[in-house]
Coordinates of C-alpha atoms and ligand atoms in Angstrom, one line a residue:
M1 CA 31.3 9.2 17.4
A2 CA 27.3 10.0 17.5
D3 CA 26.0 13.3 18.9
V4 CA 23.9 12.2 21.7
E5 CA 21.8 14.6 23.9
V6 CA 19.3 13.5 27.0
Y7 CA 16.1 15.0 25.9
A8 CA 14.4 13.9 29.4
K9 CA 14.7 11.5 32.3
L10 CA 11.4 10.2 33.6
L11 CA 10.9 9.3 37.3
S12 CA 11.1 5.3 37.6
T13 CA 10.2 3.6 40.9
L14 CA 11.4 0.3 39.6
P15 CA 13.9 -1.5 42.1
D16 CA 17.4 -1.4 41.0
D17 CA 18.0 -5.3 41.5
D18 CA 14.4 -5.7 39.6
D19 CA 14.4 -9.6 39.0
H20 CA 11.2 -9.7 37.1
P21 CA 11.6 -12.0 34.2
Y22 CA 10.2 -8.7 31.8
R23 CA 11.4 -6.1 33.2
S24 CA 15.3 -7.2 33.4
G25 CA 17.7 -8.7 31.3
A26 CA 16.7 -7.9 27.8
W27 CA 13.5 -6.5 28.8
R28 CA 15.2 -4.2 30.9
P29 CA 13.0 -1.0 30.9
Q30 CA 14.5 2.7 30.0
N31 CA 13.8 5.5 31.9
V32 CA 16.0 8.2 29.5
E33 CA 15.3 9.9 26.4
Y34 CA 17.6 10.7 23.7
D35 CA 18.2 12.9 20.9
A36 CA 20.9 11.2 18.6
D37 CA 22.2 12.3 15.2
D38 CA 24.6 10.9 13.1
L39 CA 24.7 7.5 14.5
R40 CA 28.3 5.7 14.2
V41 CA 27.5 2.7 11.3
T42 CA 29.2 -0.2 10.8
G43 CA 28.9 -2.3 7.1
E44 CA 27.6 -0.5 3.7
L45 CA 24.4 1.7 4.6
P46 CA 22.5 1.8 1.3
D47 CA 22.0 5.7 0.2
D48 CA 18.2 4.8 -1.1
L49 CA 17.1 3.7 1.9
Y50 CA 15.1 7.2 2.8
G51 CA 12.4 7.3 5.6
V52 CA 11.4 6.1 9.0
Y53 CA 11.7 2.9 10.9
L54 CA 9.3 3.2 14.5
R55 CA 9.1 0.9 17.0
N56 CA 6.7 0.8 20.0
T57 CA 7.1 -1.0 23.1
E58 CA 6.0 -1.7 26.9
N59 CA 8.4 0.1 29.0
P60 CA 7.5 0.4 32.5
L61 CA 8.3 3.4 35.1
H62 CA 7.0 1.6 38.5
P63 CA 6.2 -1.8 40.3
A64 CA 2.8 -3.3 39.4
I65 CA 0.0 -2.9 41.9
V66 CA -0.1 -6.6 42.6
R67 CA 1.4 -8.8 39.2
Y68 CA 3.2 -6.9 36.3
H69 CA 2.4 -8.5 32.8
P70 CA 4.7 -7.2 30.1
F71 CA 1.6 -5.8 28.0
D72 CA 1.0 -3.4 30.8
G73 CA 4.1 -1.3 30.6
D74 CA 4.3 2.3 29.3
G75 CA 4.3 2.9 25.7
M76 CA 7.7 3.8 24.1
I77 CA 8.4 4.7 20.7
H78 CA 11.9 4.6 19.3
K79 CA 12.6 6.4 15.9
V80 CA 15.7 5.6 13.3
S81 CA 15.5 7.9 10.3
F82 CA 17.7 7.4 7.1
R83 CA 18.4 10.0 4.8
D84 CA 21.4 11.1 2.7
G85 CA 23.7 8.5 4.3
K86 CA 22.8 9.6 7.7
V87 CA 20.9 7.5 10.7
S88 CA 19.2 9.6 13.5
Y89 CA 17.2 8.5 16.4
R90 CA 15.0 9.2 19.2
N91 CA 13.2 7.7 22.0
R92 CA 10.2 9.1 23.4
F93 CA 7.4 7.6 25.8
V94 CA 3.8 8.3 24.4
R95 CA 2.8 11.3 26.2
T96 CA -0.8 9.3 27.7
D97 CA -3.1 10.4 30.5
G98 CA -2.2 7.6 32.6
L99 CA 1.7 8.2 32.3
A100 CA 1.3 11.8 33.1
A101 CA -0.9 10.8 36.3
E102 CA 1.5 7.9 37.5
Q103 CA 4.3 10.1 37.0
E104 CA 2.8 12.5 39.4
A105 CA 1.6 10.0 41.5
G106 CA 4.9 8.2 41.8
R107 CA 3.0 4.9 41.6
S108 CA 0.8 2.6 39.3
L109 CA -2.4 3.6 39.6
W110 CA -4.4 1.0 37.3
A111 CA -4.4 -3.0 37.2
G112 CA -2.8 -4.8 34.5
I113 CA -3.8 -7.3 32.2
A114 CA -3.1 -10.0 34.8
E115 CA -4.4 -8.4 37.9
N116 CA -8.1 -7.9 39.1
P117 CA -9.7 -4.9 37.9
K118 CA -10.8 -4.4 41.8
V119 CA -7.4 -3.1 42.5
A120 CA -7.1 -0.1 40.4
E121 CA -7.5 3.1 42.4
R122 CA -8.8 4.9 39.5
D123 CA -11.4 3.9 36.6
G124 CA -9.7 3.9 33.1
W125 CA -9.7 2.6 30.2
G126 CA -9.8 -0.6 28.1
A127 CA -12.2 -3.2 26.9
R128 CA -12.4 -4.7 30.2
G129 CA -12.0 -1.1 32.1
R130 CA -9.7 -0.1 35.0
M131 CA -6.8 -0.5 33.1
K132 CA -4.2 2.5 32.1
D133 CA -4.3 2.7 28.4
A134 CA -0.4 2.6 27.7
A135 CA -0.5 3.1 24.1
S136 CA 2.2 0.8 23.9
T137 CA 1.3 -2.0 21.4
D138 CA 1.5 -0.8 17.8
V139 CA 2.3 2.4 15.5
V140 CA 1.7 3.0 11.9
V141 CA 1.9 6.3 10.3
H142 CA -1.6 7.9 8.8
A143 CA -1.5 11.0 7.0
G144 CA 1.9 11.5 7.6
V145 CA 1.6 11.4 11.4
A146 CA 3.0 8.6 13.7
V147 CA -0.2 7.2 15.6
A148 CA 0.4 4.7 19.0
S149 CA -2.4 2.2 20.0
F150 CA -3.3 0.1 22.7
Y151 CA -4.5 -3.7 22.4
Q152 CA -7.0 -3.0 24.9
C153 CA -8.6 -0.3 23.2
G154 CA -8.2 3.4 24.0
D155 CA -7.2 6.7 22.6
L156 CA -4.9 7.1 19.5
Y157 CA -2.0 9.2 20.2
R158 CA -0.1 11.1 17.6
L159 CA 3.4 12.0 17.5
D160 CA 5.4 13.6 14.9
P161 CA 7.4 10.6 13.1
L162 CA 10.3 12.6 13.1
T163 CA 11.0 14.5 16.4
L164 CA 8.0 12.5 18.2
D165 CA 7.0 15.5 19.7
D166 CA 3.4 15.0 21.0
L167 CA 0.7 15.9 18.8
G168 CA -2.2 15.1 21.3
K169 CA -4.9 12.6 20.4
C170 CA -6.6 11.5 17.6
S171 CA -10.1 13.7 17.5
W172 CA -11.3 12.9 13.6
G173 CA -13.2 16.1 14.4
G174 CA -14.9 15.1 17.4
S175 CA -16.3 11.8 16.1
F176 CA -13.3 9.4 18.2
P177 CA -15.6 6.8 19.8
A178 CA -14.1 7.9 23.1
G179 CA -16.3 5.8 25.1
L180 CA -15.0 2.5 23.6
G181 CA -12.0 3.6 21.9
V182 CA -9.6 1.8 19.3
S183 CA -8.0 -1.1 19.2
A184 CA -4.2 -1.8 18.5
H185 CA -3.5 -2.7 14.7
T186 CA -5.4 0.0 12.6
K187 CA -4.5 -0.5 9.2
V188 CA -3.2 1.7 6.6
D189 CA -4.2 1.3 3.2
E190 CA -1.6 3.1 1.0
S191 CA -3.5 2.6 -2.0
T192 CA -6.5 4.8 -0.5
G193 CA -5.1 6.3 2.3
E194 CA -7.4 5.3 4.4
L195 CA -7.1 4.2 8.1
L196 CA -9.0 0.8 8.6
F197 CA -10.1 0.3 12.2
F198 CA -12.2 -1.8 15.1
N199 CA -13.0 -1.7 18.8
Y200 CA -14.4 -4.4 20.9
G201 CA -16.1 -4.3 24.6
T202 CA -17.8 -6.4 26.9
S203 CA -21.4 -5.1 26.1
A204 CA -23.3 -5.6 22.9
P205 CA -22.9 -5.0 20.0
Y206 CA -19.2 -6.0 21.4
L207 CA -17.7 -5.1 18.2
H208 CA -17.3 -1.9 15.6
Y209 CA -15.3 -1.2 12.4
G210 CA -14.5 2.0 10.9
V211 CA -12.9 3.8 8.6
V212 CA -11.1 6.9 8.8
D213 CA -10.2 8.8 5.2
A214 CA -6.9 10.6 4.4
D215 CA -7.8 13.9 5.6
Q216 CA -8.5 12.4 9.1
R217 CA -12.2 12.5 8.7
L218 CA -14.2 9.5 10.3
T219 CA -16.5 8.2 7.4
H220 CA -17.5 5.0 8.3
Y221 CA -18.4 3.5 11.5
V222 CA -20.7 0.9 11.7
P223 CA -21.6 -1.8 14.8
I224 CA -21.1 -5.3 14.3
D225 CA -23.2 -8.3 16.0
L226 CA -21.1 -11.2 17.7
P227 CA -22.5 -13.7 20.1
G228 CA -20.6 -12.4 23.1
P229 CA -17.7 -10.5 24.0
R230 CA -14.7 -11.4 21.6
L231 CA -11.0 -10.5 22.2
P232 CA -9.8 -9.7 18.3
H233 CA -6.1 -8.4 18.2
D234 CA -5.7 -7.7 14.7
M235 CA -8.0 -7.2 11.2
A236 CA -6.9 -7.3 7.7
F237 CA -8.3 -5.8 4.6
T238 CA -8.4 -6.2 0.8
E239 CA -9.1 -3.9 -2.1
H240 CA -12.8 -4.2 -1.6
Y241 CA -13.5 -5.5 1.9
A242 CA -12.4 -5.7 5.6
I243 CA -12.1 -9.0 7.2
L244 CA -12.9 -9.0 11.0
N245 CA -12.9 -12.0 13.4
D246 CA -14.8 -13.7 16.0
M247 CA -12.6 -16.6 17.5
P248 CA -13.1 -19.2 20.1
L249 CA -10.7 -17.9 22.6
F250 CA -12.4 -15.2 24.9
W251 CA -12.7 -14.1 28.8
E252 CA -15.4 -16.4 30.5
P253 CA -18.7 -14.8 30.4
E254 CA -19.8 -16.3 34.0
L255 CA -16.2 -14.4 35.2
I256 CA -16.7 -11.2 33.7
A257 CA -20.4 -11.1 34.8
R258 CA -18.3 -11.1 38.4
G259 CA -15.9 -8.6 37.3
L260 CA -13.3 -10.8 36.5
Y261 CA -11.4 -11.8 32.9
A262 CA -9.8 -14.9 32.0
S263 CA -9.7 -16.1 28.7
R264 CA -10.4 -19.5 27.9
F265 CA -10.2 -21.4 24.4
H266 CA -13.1 -23.6 23.0
P267 CA -12.2 -26.0 20.6
E268 CA -15.7 -26.9 20.1
L269 CA -16.6 -23.6 18.4
P270 CA -15.1 -22.6 14.9
S271 CA -13.1 -19.6 14.1
R272 CA -15.2 -16.9 12.5
L273 CA -13.9 -14.7 9.8
G274 CA -16.3 -12.0 8.8
V275 CA -16.1 -10.2 5.6
I276 CA -17.4 -7.1 5.3
P277 CA -17.5 -4.3 2.2
R278 CA -15.1 -1.5 3.0
R279 CA -17.8 0.8 3.4
G280 CA -20.6 -1.8 4.4
A281 CA -23.5 -1.6 6.7
G282 CA -23.1 -4.4 10.0
S283 CA -25.7 -6.0 8.3
D284 CA -23.7 -6.7 5.3
I285 CA -21.2 -8.7 6.8
R286 CA -20.6 -12.3 5.9
W287 CA -19.1 -14.9 8.3
F288 CA -17.4 -18.0 7.2
E289 CA -16.1 -20.8 9.7
F290 CA -12.9 -22.3 9.9
D291 CA -11.2 -25.0 12.1
P292 CA -11.2 -23.6 15.8
T293 CA -7.8 -21.6 16.5
Y294 CA -6.5 -17.8 17.6
V295 CA -4.9 -15.6 15.4
L296 CA -2.9 -12.6 16.9
H297 CA -1.6 -11.2 13.7
W298 CA -2.6 -11.4 10.2
T299 CA 0.0 -10.7 7.7
N300 CA -2.2 -9.8 4.5
A301 CA -5.4 -10.3 2.7
Y302 CA -6.1 -10.0 -0.9
E303 CA -8.8 -11.2 -3.5
A304 CA -8.5 -13.6 -6.0
G305 CA -11.3 -13.9 -8.8
D306 CA -14.2 -14.6 -6.5
E307 CA -12.0 -15.4 -3.4
V308 CA -11.1 -13.5 -0.5
I309 CA -7.9 -15.0 1.0
V310 CA -6.6 -14.3 4.4
E311 CA -2.8 -15.4 5.7
G312 CA -1.8 -14.8 9.1
F313 CA -0.4 -17.1 11.8
F314 CA -2.6 -20.3 12.9
Q315 CA -2.3 -21.1 16.6
G316 CA -1.6 -24.8 17.4
C317 CA -2.1 -24.5 20.8
P318 CA -3.8 -21.1 21.6
E319 CA -4.5 -21.9 25.3
P320 CA -0.7 -23.5 26.8
P321 CA -1.6 -26.0 29.7
A322 CA -1.9 -24.9 33.2
A323 CA 0.4 -27.8 34.4
G324 CA 4.0 -27.0 33.6
P325 CA 7.1 -25.5 35.2
G326 CA 6.7 -22.0 37.0
G327 CA 3.1 -22.6 38.5
P328 CA 0.7 -19.7 37.2
E329 CA 3.3 -17.3 36.1
G330 CA 4.8 -19.8 34.4
R331 CA 1.6 -20.4 32.6
M332 CA 1.3 -16.7 32.0
W333 CA 5.0 -16.7 30.1
R334 CA 3.8 -19.8 28.1
F335 CA 1.1 -17.5 26.9
L336 CA 4.0 -15.2 25.4
A337 CA 6.3 -18.1 23.8
Q338 CA 5.0 -18.6 20.1
D339 CA 6.7 -21.9 20.4
A340 CA 4.3 -23.1 23.1
M341 CA 1.5 -21.6 21.1
A342 CA 2.9 -23.7 18.0
T343 CA 2.1 -20.3 15.7
R344 CA 2.7 -21.1 11.8
L345 CA 1.9 -19.4 8.9
H346 CA -1.5 -20.2 7.1
R347 CA -3.8 -19.4 4.9
W348 CA -7.5 -19.2 4.7
R349 CA -10.0 -19.2 1.5
M350 CA -13.5 -17.6 1.0
N351 CA -15.7 -17.8 -2.0
M352 CA -17.6 -15.0 -1.9
V353 CA -20.2 -16.9 -4.6
T354 CA -20.3 -20.2 -3.4
G355 CA -19.8 -19.5 0.1
A356 CA -16.9 -22.5 0.2
V357 CA -14.1 -22.2 2.5
S358 CA -10.9 -23.8 2.7
E359 CA -7.6 -23.5 4.6
Q360 CA -4.2 -24.9 5.0
D361 CA -0.9 -24.4 6.6
L362 CA 1.9 -22.8 4.3
S363 CA 4.8 -23.5 6.5
D364 CA 5.8 -25.9 9.3
S365 CA 8.3 -23.2 11.0
C366 CA 7.1 -21.8 14.2
T367 CA 7.2 -17.9 13.5
E368 CA 4.3 -14.6 14.3
F369 CA 5.2 -11.0 13.6
G370 CA 5.0 -10.8 9.9
T371 CA 5.2 -7.9 8.5
I372 CA 5.0 -7.1 4.3
N373 CA 5.9 -4.2 1.6
P374 CA 3.3 -2.0 2.6
R375 CA 2.6 -1.1 -0.7
F376 CA 1.4 -4.8 -1.0
G377 CA -1.1 -3.9 1.5
G378 CA -5.0 -5.2 0.6
R379 CA -3.5 -6.4 -2.7
P380 CA -2.1 -10.3 -4.0
Y381 CA 1.6 -10.3 -2.5
R382 CA 3.8 -13.1 -2.1
Y383 CA 6.4 -12.4 1.0
N384 CA 6.4 -12.0 4.7
Y385 CA 8.9 -11.3 6.9
A386 CA 8.2 -13.3 10.7
A387 CA 10.5 -13.9 13.6
T388 CA 11.2 -17.1 15.2
N389 CA 11.4 -16.7 18.9
E390 CA 13.3 -17.7 21.8
P391 CA 12.0 -21.1 23.3
G392 CA 9.8 -20.0 25.9
W393 CA 10.3 -16.4 25.6
F394 CA 8.6 -13.3 24.0
L395 CA 12.2 -12.7 22.2
F396 CA 13.1 -12.6 19.0
N397 CA 16.0 -14.4 18.0
G398 CA 16.0 -14.6 14.1
L399 CA 14.1 -13.9 11.0
V400 CA 12.1 -15.9 8.3
K401 CA 11.4 -14.9 5.0
H402 CA 8.3 -16.8 4.3
D403 CA 7.6 -16.8 0.0
S404 CA 3.9 -17.7 -0.2
L405 CA 4.0 -18.9 -3.9
T406 CA 6.7 -21.3 -3.5
G407 CA 6.7 -22.1 -0.2
R408 CA 10.4 -21.2 0.2
E409 CA 12.1 -20.1 3.3
E410 CA 15.0 -18.0 3.9
R411 CA 16.3 -17.8 7.6
Y412 CA 18.4 -15.6 9.5
Q413 CA 19.4 -16.4 12.9
F414 CA 21.2 -14.1 15.2
E415 CA 23.8 -15.0 17.5
P416 CA 22.8 -16.3 20.9
G417 CA 21.9 -13.7 23.0
V418 CA 21.1 -11.2 20.2
F419 CA 17.1 -10.1 20.1
C420 CA 15.4 -8.1 17.1
S421 CA 12.1 -6.3 16.9
E422 CA 9.4 -6.8 14.4
V423 CA 10.9 -5.5 10.7
G424 CA 10.2 -2.6 9.0
V425 CA 9.6 -3.2 5.3
A426 CA 11.3 -0.4 3.4
P427 CA 10.9 -0.5 -0.5
R428 CA 14.2 0.7 -1.7
V429 CA 13.7 4.1 -3.6
G430 CA 12.9 3.6 -7.4
G431 CA 12.4 -0.3 -6.6
T432 CA 9.2 -1.9 -8.3
E433 CA 9.6 -5.4 -7.4
E434 CA 7.8 -6.6 -3.9
D435 CA 11.3 -7.3 -2.3
D436 CA 13.7 -4.8 -3.9
A437 CA 13.6 -3.6 -0.3
Y438 CA 15.1 -3.3 3.0
L439 CA 14.5 -4.9 6.2
V440 CA 15.3 -2.6 9.2
T441 CA 15.1 -3.7 12.9
L442 CA 16.3 -2.8 16.3
T443 CA 18.6 -5.4 18.0
V444 CA 19.0 -5.9 21.9
D445 CA 22.7 -7.4 22.1
M446 CA 23.1 -9.3 25.6
N447 CA 26.5 -10.0 24.9
R448 CA 28.1 -6.6 24.4
D449 CA 25.3 -4.8 26.3
L450 CA 24.1 -2.5 23.4
S451 CA 21.5 -2.1 20.9
E452 CA 21.6 -1.4 17.0
C453 CA 19.8 -0.8 14.6
V454 CA 20.5 -3.5 11.8
V455 CA 19.6 -3.0 7.8
F456 CA 18.8 -6.4 5.8
R457 CA 18.4 -6.5 1.9
A458 CA 14.7 -8.1 1.8
S459 CA 16.1 -10.3 -1.0
D460 CA 18.8 -11.9 0.2
V461 CA 17.8 -12.0 4.0
G462 CA 20.2 -15.3 4.6
S463 CA 23.8 -13.0 4.6
G464 CA 22.6 -11.1 7.7
P465 CA 22.8 -7.5 8.3
L466 CA 24.5 -4.9 5.5
A467 CA 24.8 -2.3 7.9
R468 CA 24.5 -1.6 11.6
A469 CA 23.9 2.1 13.5
R470 CA 24.3 2.0 17.4
L471 CA 22.0 3.5 19.5
P472 CA 22.8 5.4 22.8
E473 CA 21.9 2.7 25.0
R474 CA 20.6 -0.7 25.3
I475 CA 17.0 -0.5 25.0
A476 CA 14.4 -2.7 26.3
S477 CA 13.2 -5.7 23.8
G478 CA 9.9 -4.9 21.7
T479 CA 7.7 -6.0 18.9
H480 CA 5.6 -3.9 16.5
S481 CA 6.8 -1.8 14.3
C482 CA 6.1 0.2 11.0
W483 CA 8.1 1.8 7.9
A484 CA 7.1 5.0 6.6
P485 CA 8.6 6.3 3.2
G486 CA 10.5 10.0 3.9
E487 CA 8.0 11.6 1.2
S488 CA 5.2 10.0 3.5
V489 CA 6.2 11.7 6.5
K490 CA 4.4 15.0 7.5
G491 CA 7.5 17.8 7.4
W492 CA 10.2 15.3 6.1
Ligands
FE2_1 FE1 -0.2 -7.4 18.0

């Protein structure tokens, strides 16, 4: 049996009979933090799997002031580390300023994304303001330290990747852009040790791009002009460029003027990708126009001859129809379901010499949340490992390995009632081939009322998990994750 200790139990004021669809069932939040060593493993745990899988998620502790949206919950990081055939687990809330204030107050103090900012009791964070920076969206490991971030921009919270001890906020030697904060989906370039990032807001210049070096110094930070406030969620990079975006789905300007935030898709406007030299001035950015869509996540980008090539998930339906089951809430949930958004793997090509562009779908399959072997970030690559969703839900029920070279797809479908997270791609120790790696994810098994960390062979996804390690309790479903090789982790 695993050696399990309770580290802490946080105050939760959620009702015992909570029936909110994203605070119950597979999204039932936790308020207990565990330390567990020597997890019980079934199957064959590879002895060349060596490092740390981290996963963030929204994990609410209090009812919303008016209306809870699953992007509002407090950030909780789950850590599973693999070393010498042993598996250890911890989970910790990210110790944000907002979490501390709400633990003290015993209630929600800030407006969620589906609420009028006026309901917030205090000024707060985020591109639109008066939200709680929950650091709940994303997690990466940069310079040996885990960094949790928030999609509406905020502080970057640092944690020890092994112990999950709170290491405070990124300050970058006092140069952190505290007013605007930083968006989720910072990018770590393993080849240079740099962290690339962006932030966005509702006042000009609406977007900034920056670079932090391997010594955690802010070495580059430039404003990027946009026609108005936009809602970028992710960025991409190649060896020489960063790729930012201006997508035609954004907050309605006339509502912003009244302090309200509602996004609308503008099919009459193009999607624009902005390519900027990694240390370029804002005026060096070159914009390329494509078919209108919204892209939540890019898988990767790379250079080929004169071209910059970006891949990610095109949304066939960025704004689900208002009419449909469930009234306004039902519409809110359709905005979370990738089948409703009709997401599919897509490639955008930009010729830096001629200015020519082209784009194509790489698959008809509805997938999103694609991750890659991190050694291939920004470089020519072939594979991504994406999730399929439970129809109508923000829940992942299977994995698809896309081969961008041949178009081949390999699938694994979890049994009904079992959901996974975004996978971490763990290069096999000593491996050189891109898919000589393991895939690591966490499951929520509603049939057996438990959670496991499961490990796949990346070269044989279809055969299912090689090994499973049982967690101390059934965790909440969640999304973004990362893998950090052992040698890249401080204190390993
Ligand atoms: Fe995201």
